[in-house]
Amino acid sequence: MTGVLRVGNASGFYGDRSTAWREMLDGGELDVLTGDYLAELTMLILGRDRLRDPGLGYAKTFLRQLEGCLGAALDRGVRIVTNAGGLNPAGLAAAIGALADRLGLTVRVAHVEGDTLARPDALTANAYLGAFGIAACLDAGADVVVTGRVTDASLAVGPAIARFGWRRDDLDALAGATVAGHLIECGAQVTGGNFSFFTELPDGGHQPGFPIAEIHPDGSSVLTKHPGTGGAVTVETVTAQLLYEVGGPDYLGPDVVTRLDTVRLHPDGPDRVRVHGVRGTPPPATLKVGVNNLGGFRNTMTFVLCGLDIPAKAALVRGQVEAAVGADGLEFTLARTDHVDAVDTETASALLHVHLRDGDRARAGRAFSAAAVELALASYPGCTLTTLPGDATPYGVFTADAVPQADVPHVAVLPDGTRLSIPPPETVAPVLAGPTPVAAGPIPVAGPTRRGPLGELVGARSGDKGGDANLGVWARTDATWEWLRGWLTVDRLTGLLPDTAALTVERYELPHLRAVNFVIRGLLGPGVAASTRFDPQAKALGELLRSRIVDLPAALAAGPPAAGEADR
């Protein structure tokens, strides 16, 4: 089929803007509206929900959002595709049917299942399925398609397969749609949300609209948003999202390996960016499996250390807490937020965060928090805490492994109840034993420099993948790129971000994007649910890097790129 498929997205995570579904339906024409609710942490949350009630395990907020807009979607012929089914897509599909009956609506609901794997020793274990099950549901006439753990991009790729009739060997088209799906999966993050240069946005970033991918039969797309909504769609906002939570140039998926180093971006009018040139290669023979386990219990107490002798005060607290509850599982983080000669208590104070992780809920609970509070009159001068004594909370540990695609029963349950098995791809390619990081580019030419924050010249976007973090950095101009690719080496990065110095750091170049991407192995420990870092999902890591004061070439000017340099 020819024409353009207009796929909008109204949710980037479990807890995103609740009104976005209605905004997207009322804001302009769409063919498909997607909603992404699943992340590694979300699967843990849904797993705990299911422990309390086996009938749960899906994103309950989606039902509330759907109640207000299901009728409008049916009236306008907009089909809905969402992974809100989580651990129980059949349960959510049934709940949607019951909702439609209550509203007096007739709706054809289908769902995709098979991702849940039998792992008795795990809280959750789910394979990341591809897009062909979604396509089969749409081909069968579904108005709403509910999935469990599919890849985020599959929510957009599936409708494109159904519209254009792509086959397994249409690798470039599948790869192009995968990029489009990756760009819109995080909602407003591609339209100006979390954007390094938010002050340059027309509305200052106050309420960015949600994105639309206009997907073409060859897999190319145009990223845009509804007219009159906030934020912006520019080559730079698209670049930022393209760098989010990726690794090397090979972006592995169950249907195709997408070559991120082939992606080209081109302005296509106001709030329109053309995405083209994407190439794909056969997928791996295995599927990624995300596994969540309960790791134990955790608790945190925070002491305020004001004025003089901050290190000595922190050392006193450490000795007292260890004496009270034992040293096992304790972690102390001193945040030097204090200023010399400050005029008020807050700016004169540092924060000592004391974390405890333990398999014993009682030790990590009141035994720990009460011991911290008991120091209030028997510790350092000015002793006070920002936290009240409380019980421990369970935390999860995320790991990932792989299983053969052929071992996972990918099943599309059609609106009439027919169960259609989706076969795995016939042509697959081996995954290399390990990624090949790219060394730094040419050494920059020496010249006059000036001191300034790195963020004057570059943007950044960072995020989490299990216990790892990624940090993508892009240059705003060609001249800055020539400097950046030679200057920002792994050694330079670890010097600017000392927390990364002892870790394995991989570096990759994406020249078409004027970008360097770093993968920092193990920065987040056992994953976001267990991390005690101040920034447990590494969302602010890029902004930390941009804030560092470095020697910038005097010849490179700060500010947005010229019009001619927006074409990548």
mmCIF file of C-alpha atoms in Angstrom, residues 118-396:
data_model
loop_
_atom_site.group_PDB
_atom_site.id
_atom_site.type_symbol
_atom_site.label_atom_id
_atom_site.label_comp_id
_atom_site.label_asym_id
_atom_site.label_seq_id
_atom_site.Cartn_x
_atom_site.Cartn_y
_atom_site.Cartn_z
ATOM 1 C CA ALA A 118 9.141 -19.664 32.883
ATOM 2 C CA ARG A 119 11.888 -18.755 35.331
ATOM 3 C CA PRO A 120 10.929 -20.063 38.793
ATOM 4 C CA ASP A 121 13.835 -18.220 40.377
ATOM 5 C CA ALA A 122 12.828 -14.830 38.921
ATOM 6 C CA LEU A 123 10.140 -12.286 39.776
ATOM 7 C CA THR A 124 9.769 -11.482 36.076
ATOM 8 C CA ALA A 125 11.478 -12.804 32.934
ATOM 9 C CA ASN A 126 10.363 -11.445 29.583
ATOM 10 C CA ALA A 127 11.754 -11.741 26.078
ATOM 11 C CA TYR A 128 11.686 -8.624 23.897
ATOM 12 C CA LEU A 129 9.399 -9.600 21.001
ATOM 13 C CA GLY A 130 9.276 -7.910 17.617
ATOM 14 C CA ALA A 131 6.625 -6.211 15.527
ATOM 15 C CA PHE A 132 5.108 -8.936 13.332
ATOM 16 C CA GLY A 133 2.620 -10.052 15.994
ATOM 17 C CA ILE A 134 1.280 -6.494 16.232
ATOM 18 C CA ALA A 135 0.994 -6.385 12.444
ATOM 19 C CA ALA A 136 -0.999 -9.630 12.427
ATOM 20 C CA CYS A 137 -3.463 -8.210 14.958
ATOM 21 C CA LEU A 138 -3.962 -5.076 12.850
ATOM 22 C CA ASP A 139 -4.320 -7.142 9.669
ATOM 23 C CA ALA A 140 -7.151 -8.990 11.427
ATOM 24 C CA GLY A 141 -9.006 -5.728 11.988
ATOM 25 C CA ALA A 142 -8.121 -4.896 15.594
ATOM 26 C CA ASP A 143 -9.031 -1.423 16.825
ATOM 27 C CA VAL A 144 -6.821 -1.839 19.907
ATOM 28 C CA VAL A 145 -3.704 -3.994 20.170
ATOM 29 C CA VAL A 146 -2.258 -4.755 23.587
ATOM 30 C CA THR A 147 1.189 -6.269 24.035
ATOM 31 C CA GLY A 148 3.473 -7.340 26.800
ATOM 32 C CA ARG A 149 7.248 -6.899 26.496
ATOM 33 C CA VAL A 150 7.927 -6.019 22.880
ATOM 34 C CA THR A 151 10.730 -3.675 21.895
ATOM 35 C CA ASP A 152 9.606 -0.086 22.310
ATOM 36 C CA ALA A 153 10.083 0.666 18.611
ATOM 37 C CA SER A 154 7.841 -2.284 17.648
ATOM 38 C CA LEU A 155 4.790 -0.242 18.602
ATOM 39 C CA ALA A 156 5.429 1.866 15.483
ATOM 40 C CA VAL A 157 7.056 -0.791 13.303
ATOM 41 C CA GLY A 158 4.068 -3.163 13.614
ATOM 42 C CA PRO A 159 1.548 -0.700 12.146
ATOM 43 C CA ALA A 160 3.994 0.097 9.335
ATOM 44 C CA ILE A 161 4.320 -3.618 8.478
ATOM 45 C CA ALA A 162 0.523 -3.894 8.389
ATOM 46 C CA ARG A 163 0.118 -0.782 6.242
ATOM 47 C CA PHE A 164 2.873 -1.404 3.714
ATOM 48 C CA GLY A 165 2.999 -5.192 3.649
ATOM 49 C CA TRP A 166 6.695 -5.415 4.454
ATOM 50 C CA ARG A 167 8.256 -8.854 4.644
ATOM 51 C CA ARG A 168 11.029 -10.137 6.845
ATOM 52 C CA ASP A 169 13.619 -9.349 4.177
ATOM 53 C CA ASP A 170 12.626 -5.669 3.808
ATOM 54 C CA LEU A 171 15.462 -4.867 6.155
ATOM 55 C CA ASP A 172 16.080 -1.229 5.214
ATOM 56 C CA ALA A 173 12.393 -0.384 5.575
ATOM 57 C CA LEU A 174 12.201 -2.196 8.915
ATOM 58 C CA ALA A 175 15.315 -0.369 10.089
ATOM 59 C CA GLY A 176 13.929 3.010 9.044
ATOM 60 C CA ALA A 177 10.685 2.375 10.912
ATOM 61 C CA THR A 178 12.696 1.189 13.921
ATOM 62 C CA VAL A 179 14.426 4.564 14.025
ATOM 63 C CA ALA A 180 11.053 6.306 13.769
ATOM 64 C CA GLY A 181 9.729 4.156 16.606
ATOM 65 C CA HIS A 182 12.787 4.822 18.739
ATOM 66 C CA LEU A 183 12.389 8.557 18.172
ATOM 67 C CA ILE A 184 8.755 8.744 19.309
ATOM 68 C CA GLU A 185 8.829 6.044 22.009
ATOM 69 C CA CYS A 186 9.822 8.487 24.770
ATOM 70 C CA GLY A 187 7.044 10.929 24.015
ATOM 71 C CA ALA A 188 7.938 14.592 24.351
ATOM 72 C CA GLN A 189 11.650 13.862 24.648
ATOM 73 C CA VAL A 190 11.927 14.275 20.850
ATOM 74 C CA THR A 191 9.862 17.481 20.748
ATOM 75 C CA GLY A 192 11.945 19.485 23.209
ATOM 76 C CA GLY A 193 11.532 17.616 26.491
ATOM 77 C CA ASN A 194 14.758 17.181 28.482
ATOM 78 C CA PHE A 195 16.595 19.116 25.753
ATOM 79 C CA SER A 196 20.009 20.628 26.498
ATOM 80 C CA PHE A 197 19.128 23.903 24.783
ATOM 81 C CA PHE A 198 15.599 24.212 26.184
ATOM 82 C CA THR A 199 15.998 27.978 26.604
ATOM 83 C CA GLU A 200 16.069 28.275 22.795
ATOM 84 C CA LEU A 201 12.684 26.572 22.341
ATOM 85 C CA PRO A 202 9.799 28.868 21.309
ATOM 86 C CA ASP A 203 7.949 28.283 24.578
ATOM 87 C CA GLY A 204 11.032 27.795 26.723
ATOM 88 C CA GLY A 205 10.197 24.102 27.053
ATOM 89 C CA HIS A 206 7.096 24.649 29.197
ATOM 90 C CA GLN A 207 4.807 21.999 27.685
ATOM 91 C CA PRO A 208 6.169 20.241 24.614
ATOM 92 C CA GLY A 209 3.649 18.475 22.435
ATOM 93 C CA PHE A 210 3.803 14.764 21.797
ATOM 94 C CA PRO A 211 5.409 13.462 18.588
ATOM 95 C CA ILE A 212 4.189 12.079 15.294
ATOM 96 C CA ALA A 213 6.155 9.945 12.842
ATOM 97 C CA GLU A 214 4.917 10.098 9.262
ATOM 98 C CA ILE A 215 6.270 6.783 7.971
ATOM 99 C CA HIS A 216 6.675 6.248 4.226
ATOM 100 C CA PRO A 217 6.575 2.948 2.269
ATOM 101 C CA ASP A 218 10.388 2.818 2.057
ATOM 102 C CA GLY A 219 10.772 3.180 5.856
ATOM 103 C CA SER A 220 11.863 6.807 5.768
ATOM 104 C CA SER A 221 9.877 9.168 7.953
ATOM 105 C CA VAL A 222 9.210 12.748 8.914
ATOM 106 C CA LEU A 223 9.141 13.598 12.620
ATOM 107 C CA THR A 224 6.650 16.289 13.541
ATOM 108 C CA LYS A 225 3.943 17.261 16.051
ATOM 109 C CA HIS A 226 0.446 18.679 15.985
ATOM 110 C CA PRO A 227 0.217 22.390 15.028
ATOM 111 C CA GLY A 228 0.028 24.777 17.954
ATOM 112 C CA THR A 229 1.569 22.430 20.513
ATOM 113 C CA GLY A 230 4.621 23.415 22.530
ATOM 114 C CA GLY A 231 8.257 22.534 22.140
ATOM 115 C CA ALA A 232 9.848 22.079 18.737
ATOM 116 C CA VAL A 233 10.949 19.415 16.293
ATOM 117 C CA THR A 234 14.410 20.243 14.963
ATOM 118 C CA VAL A 235 17.432 18.307 13.794
ATOM 119 C CA GLU A 236 18.909 18.817 17.260
ATOM 120 C CA THR A 237 15.863 17.648 19.246
ATOM 121 C CA VAL A 238 15.731 14.568 17.013
ATOM 122 C CA THR A 239 19.479 14.002 17.409
ATOM 123 C CA ALA A 240 19.109 14.153 21.194
ATOM 124 C CA GLN A 241 16.476 11.429 21.266
ATOM 125 C CA LEU A 242 18.311 9.314 18.701
ATOM 126 C CA LEU A 243 21.268 9.180 21.121
ATOM 127 C CA TYR A 244 19.098 8.117 24.069
ATOM 128 C CA GLU A 245 19.790 4.686 25.585
ATOM 129 C CA VAL A 246 21.761 3.316 22.643
ATOM 130 C CA GLY A 247 25.146 1.622 22.418
ATOM 131 C CA GLY A 248 27.254 1.110 19.331
ATOM 132 C CA PRO A 249 26.200 1.721 15.731
ATOM 133 C CA ASP A 250 24.520 -1.709 15.562
ATOM 134 C CA TYR A 251 21.110 -1.267 17.213
ATOM 135 C CA LEU A 252 20.002 -4.862 17.784
ATOM 136 C CA GLY A 253 16.343 -5.781 17.490
ATOM 137 C CA PRO A 254 14.299 -8.959 17.025
ATOM 138 C CA ASP A 255 13.343 -8.077 13.424
ATOM 139 C CA VAL A 256 16.376 -6.163 12.163
ATOM 140 C CA VAL A 257 19.735 -4.759 13.204
ATOM 141 C CA THR A 258 19.512 -1.027 12.554
ATOM 142 C CA ARG A 259 22.687 0.783 11.560
ATOM 143 C CA LEU A 260 22.530 4.026 13.505
ATOM 144 C CA ASP A 261 25.595 5.329 11.683
ATOM 145 C CA THR A 262 23.546 5.469 8.471
ATOM 146 C CA VAL A 263 20.765 7.702 9.822
ATOM 147 C CA ARG A 264 20.454 11.044 8.042
ATOM 148 C CA LEU A 265 18.459 14.014 9.310
ATOM 149 C CA HIS A 266 17.214 16.874 7.155
ATOM 150 C CA PRO A 267 14.932 19.855 7.929
ATOM 151 C CA ASP A 268 11.595 19.505 6.155
ATOM 152 C CA GLY A 269 9.860 22.723 7.195
ATOM 153 C CA PRO A 270 8.785 24.186 10.536
ATOM 154 C CA ASP A 271 8.669 21.439 13.194
ATOM 155 C CA ARG A 272 9.417 18.799 10.583
ATOM 156 C CA VAL A 273 12.586 16.686 10.285
ATOM 157 C CA ARG A 274 13.083 14.074 7.588
ATOM 158 C CA VAL A 275 14.766 10.839 8.720
ATOM 159 C CA HIS A 276 16.196 8.826 5.860
ATOM 160 C CA GLY A 277 19.083 6.712 4.561
ATOM 161 C CA VAL A 278 18.730 4.077 7.284
ATOM 162 C CA ARG A 279 20.167 0.671 6.517
ATOM 163 C CA GLY A 280 19.346 -2.642 8.161
ATOM 164 C CA THR A 281 20.960 -6.051 8.390
ATOM 165 C CA PRO A 282 19.489 -9.422 9.473
ATOM 166 C CA PRO A 283 18.554 -9.727 13.140
ATOM 167 C CA PRO A 284 20.349 -11.949 15.631
ATOM 168 C CA ALA A 285 19.170 -15.493 16.250
ATOM 169 C CA THR A 286 18.432 -14.635 19.873
ATOM 170 C CA LEU A 287 16.058 -12.392 21.770
ATOM 171 C CA LYS A 288 17.053 -10.214 24.699
ATOM 172 C CA VAL A 289 15.478 -11.324 27.973
ATOM 173 C CA GLY A 290 14.978 -8.891 30.828
ATOM 174 C CA VAL A 291 15.009 -10.545 34.266
ATOM 175 C CA ASN A 292 13.958 -8.923 37.532
ATOM 176 C CA ASN A 293 14.601 -10.418 40.941
ATOM 177 C CA LEU A 294 13.974 -9.106 44.422
ATOM 178 C CA GLY A 295 17.423 -8.234 45.730
ATOM 179 C CA GLY A 296 16.542 -7.521 49.340
ATOM 180 C CA PHE A 297 15.544 -4.428 51.313
ATOM 181 C CA ARG A 298 16.874 -0.884 51.435
ATOM 182 C CA ASN A 299 16.608 2.254 53.526
ATOM 183 C CA THR A 300 18.197 5.690 53.521
ATOM 184 C CA MET A 301 18.758 8.331 56.180
ATOM 185 C CA THR A 302 20.245 11.759 55.392
ATOM 186 C CA PHE A 303 22.214 13.865 57.872
ATOM 187 C CA VAL A 304 22.696 17.623 57.500
ATOM 188 C CA LEU A 305 26.273 18.691 58.293
ATOM 189 C CA CYS A 306 26.563 22.454 58.710
ATOM 190 C CA GLY A 307 29.542 24.763 58.931
ATOM 191 C CA LEU A 308 33.068 23.696 59.831
ATOM 192 C CA ASP A 309 34.772 20.285 60.033
ATOM 193 C CA ILE A 310 32.459 18.622 57.489
ATOM 194 C CA PRO A 311 34.719 15.573 56.829
ATOM 195 C CA ALA A 312 35.211 14.995 60.563
ATOM 196 C CA LYS A 313 31.479 15.217 61.195
ATOM 197 C CA ALA A 314 30.827 12.700 58.429
ATOM 198 C CA ALA A 315 33.464 10.357 59.867
ATOM 199 C CA LEU A 316 31.855 10.569 63.312
ATOM 200 C CA VAL A 317 28.437 9.616 61.931
ATOM 201 C CA ARG A 318 29.953 6.740 60.000
ATOM 202 C CA GLY A 319 31.620 5.304 63.075
ATOM 203 C CA GLN A 320 28.480 5.684 65.169
ATOM 204 C CA VAL A 321 26.131 4.096 62.619
ATOM 205 C CA GLU A 322 28.501 1.186 61.950
ATOM 206 C CA ALA A 323 28.813 0.583 65.684
ATOM 207 C CA ALA A 324 25.030 0.549 66.033
ATOM 208 C CA VAL A 325 23.992 -1.745 63.166
ATOM 209 C CA GLY A 326 27.220 -3.221 61.768
ATOM 210 C CA ALA A 327 29.090 -2.242 58.641
ATOM 211 C CA ASP A 328 27.680 -4.838 56.226
ATOM 212 C CA GLY A 329 25.569 -3.293 53.471
ATOM 213 C CA LEU A 330 26.155 0.295 54.542
ATOM 214 C CA GLU A 331 27.066 2.971 52.006
ATOM 215 C CA PHE A 332 27.954 6.563 52.864
ATOM 216 C CA THR A 333 27.803 9.386 50.294
ATOM 217 C CA LEU A 334 28.911 12.866 51.285
ATOM 218 C CA ALA A 335 27.488 15.577 49.008
ATOM 219 C CA ARG A 336 29.514 18.749 49.474
ATOM 220 C CA THR A 337 26.700 21.205 48.870
ATOM 221 C CA ASP A 338 28.162 23.609 51.439
ATOM 222 C CA HIS A 339 29.662 27.028 50.604
ATOM 223 C CA VAL A 340 32.410 28.859 52.444
ATOM 224 C CA ASP A 341 31.283 31.839 54.540
ATOM 225 C CA ALA A 342 27.613 31.185 53.740
ATOM 226 C CA VAL A 343 24.955 33.487 55.163
ATOM 227 C CA ASP A 344 22.256 30.884 55.807
ATOM 228 C CA THR A 345 22.065 27.337 57.102
ATOM 229 C CA GLU A 346 21.125 25.667 53.825
ATOM 230 C CA THR A 347 24.017 27.044 51.798
ATOM 231 C CA ALA A 348 26.425 26.300 54.658
ATOM 232 C CA SER A 349 25.417 22.632 54.801
ATOM 233 C CA ALA A 350 26.562 19.374 53.237
ATOM 234 C CA LEU A 351 24.424 16.243 53.066
ATOM 235 C CA LEU A 352 25.533 12.824 54.242
ATOM 236 C CA HIS A 353 23.361 10.114 52.688
ATOM 237 C CA VAL A 354 23.554 6.813 54.548
ATOM 238 C CA HIS A 355 22.159 3.829 52.632
ATOM 239 C CA LEU A 356 21.655 0.303 53.860
ATOM 240 C CA ARG A 357 20.848 -2.716 51.687
ATOM 241 C CA ASP A 358 20.261 -6.073 53.343
ATOM 242 C CA GLY A 359 18.343 -9.296 52.936
ATOM 243 C CA ASP A 360 16.994 -8.848 56.470
ATOM 244 C CA ARG A 361 14.031 -6.473 56.356
ATOM 245 C CA ALA A 362 14.179 -5.851 60.105
ATOM 246 C CA ARG A 363 17.839 -4.775 60.065
ATOM 247 C CA ALA A 364 17.337 -2.513 57.042
ATOM 248 C CA GLY A 365 14.130 -1.130 58.513
ATOM 249 C CA ARG A 366 13.499 0.416 61.905
ATOM 250 C CA ALA A 367 16.671 -1.007 63.418
ATOM 251 C CA PHE A 368 18.679 1.143 61.006
ATOM 252 C CA SER A 369 16.536 4.263 60.805
ATOM 253 C CA ALA A 370 15.971 4.400 64.556
ATOM 254 C CA ALA A 371 19.713 4.055 65.171
ATOM 255 C CA ALA A 372 20.297 7.081 62.963
ATOM 256 C CA VAL A 373 17.666 9.161 64.759
ATOM 257 C CA GLU A 374 19.078 8.192 68.157
ATOM 258 C CA LEU A 375 22.235 10.141 67.260
ATOM 259 C CA ALA A 376 20.341 13.449 67.223
ATOM 260 C CA LEU A 377 21.613 14.517 70.673
ATOM 261 C CA ALA A 378 24.769 12.404 70.782
ATOM 262 C CA SER A 379 26.762 13.142 67.652
ATOM 263 C CA TYR A 380 28.310 16.147 65.858
ATOM 264 C CA PRO A 381 27.353 19.760 66.661
ATOM 265 C CA GLY A 382 24.249 20.873 64.804
ATOM 266 C CA CYS A 383 23.121 17.293 64.141
ATOM 267 C CA THR A 384 19.852 17.085 62.232
ATOM 268 C CA LEU A 385 18.313 14.815 59.610
ATOM 269 C CA THR A 386 16.056 15.386 56.636
ATOM 270 C CA THR A 387 14.417 11.972 56.962
ATOM 271 C CA LEU A 388 12.103 10.429 59.533
ATOM 272 C CA PRO A 389 12.597 6.871 60.778
ATOM 273 C CA GLY A 390 10.835 4.415 58.505
ATOM 274 C CA ASP A 391 10.641 0.823 57.390
ATOM 275 C CA ALA A 392 12.749 -0.672 54.625
ATOM 276 C CA THR A 393 11.397 -1.120 51.129
ATOM 277 C CA PRO A 394 12.143 -4.015 48.772
ATOM 278 C CA TYR A 395 14.385 -3.386 45.791
ATOM 279 C CA GLY A 396 14.924 -5.275 42.592
#
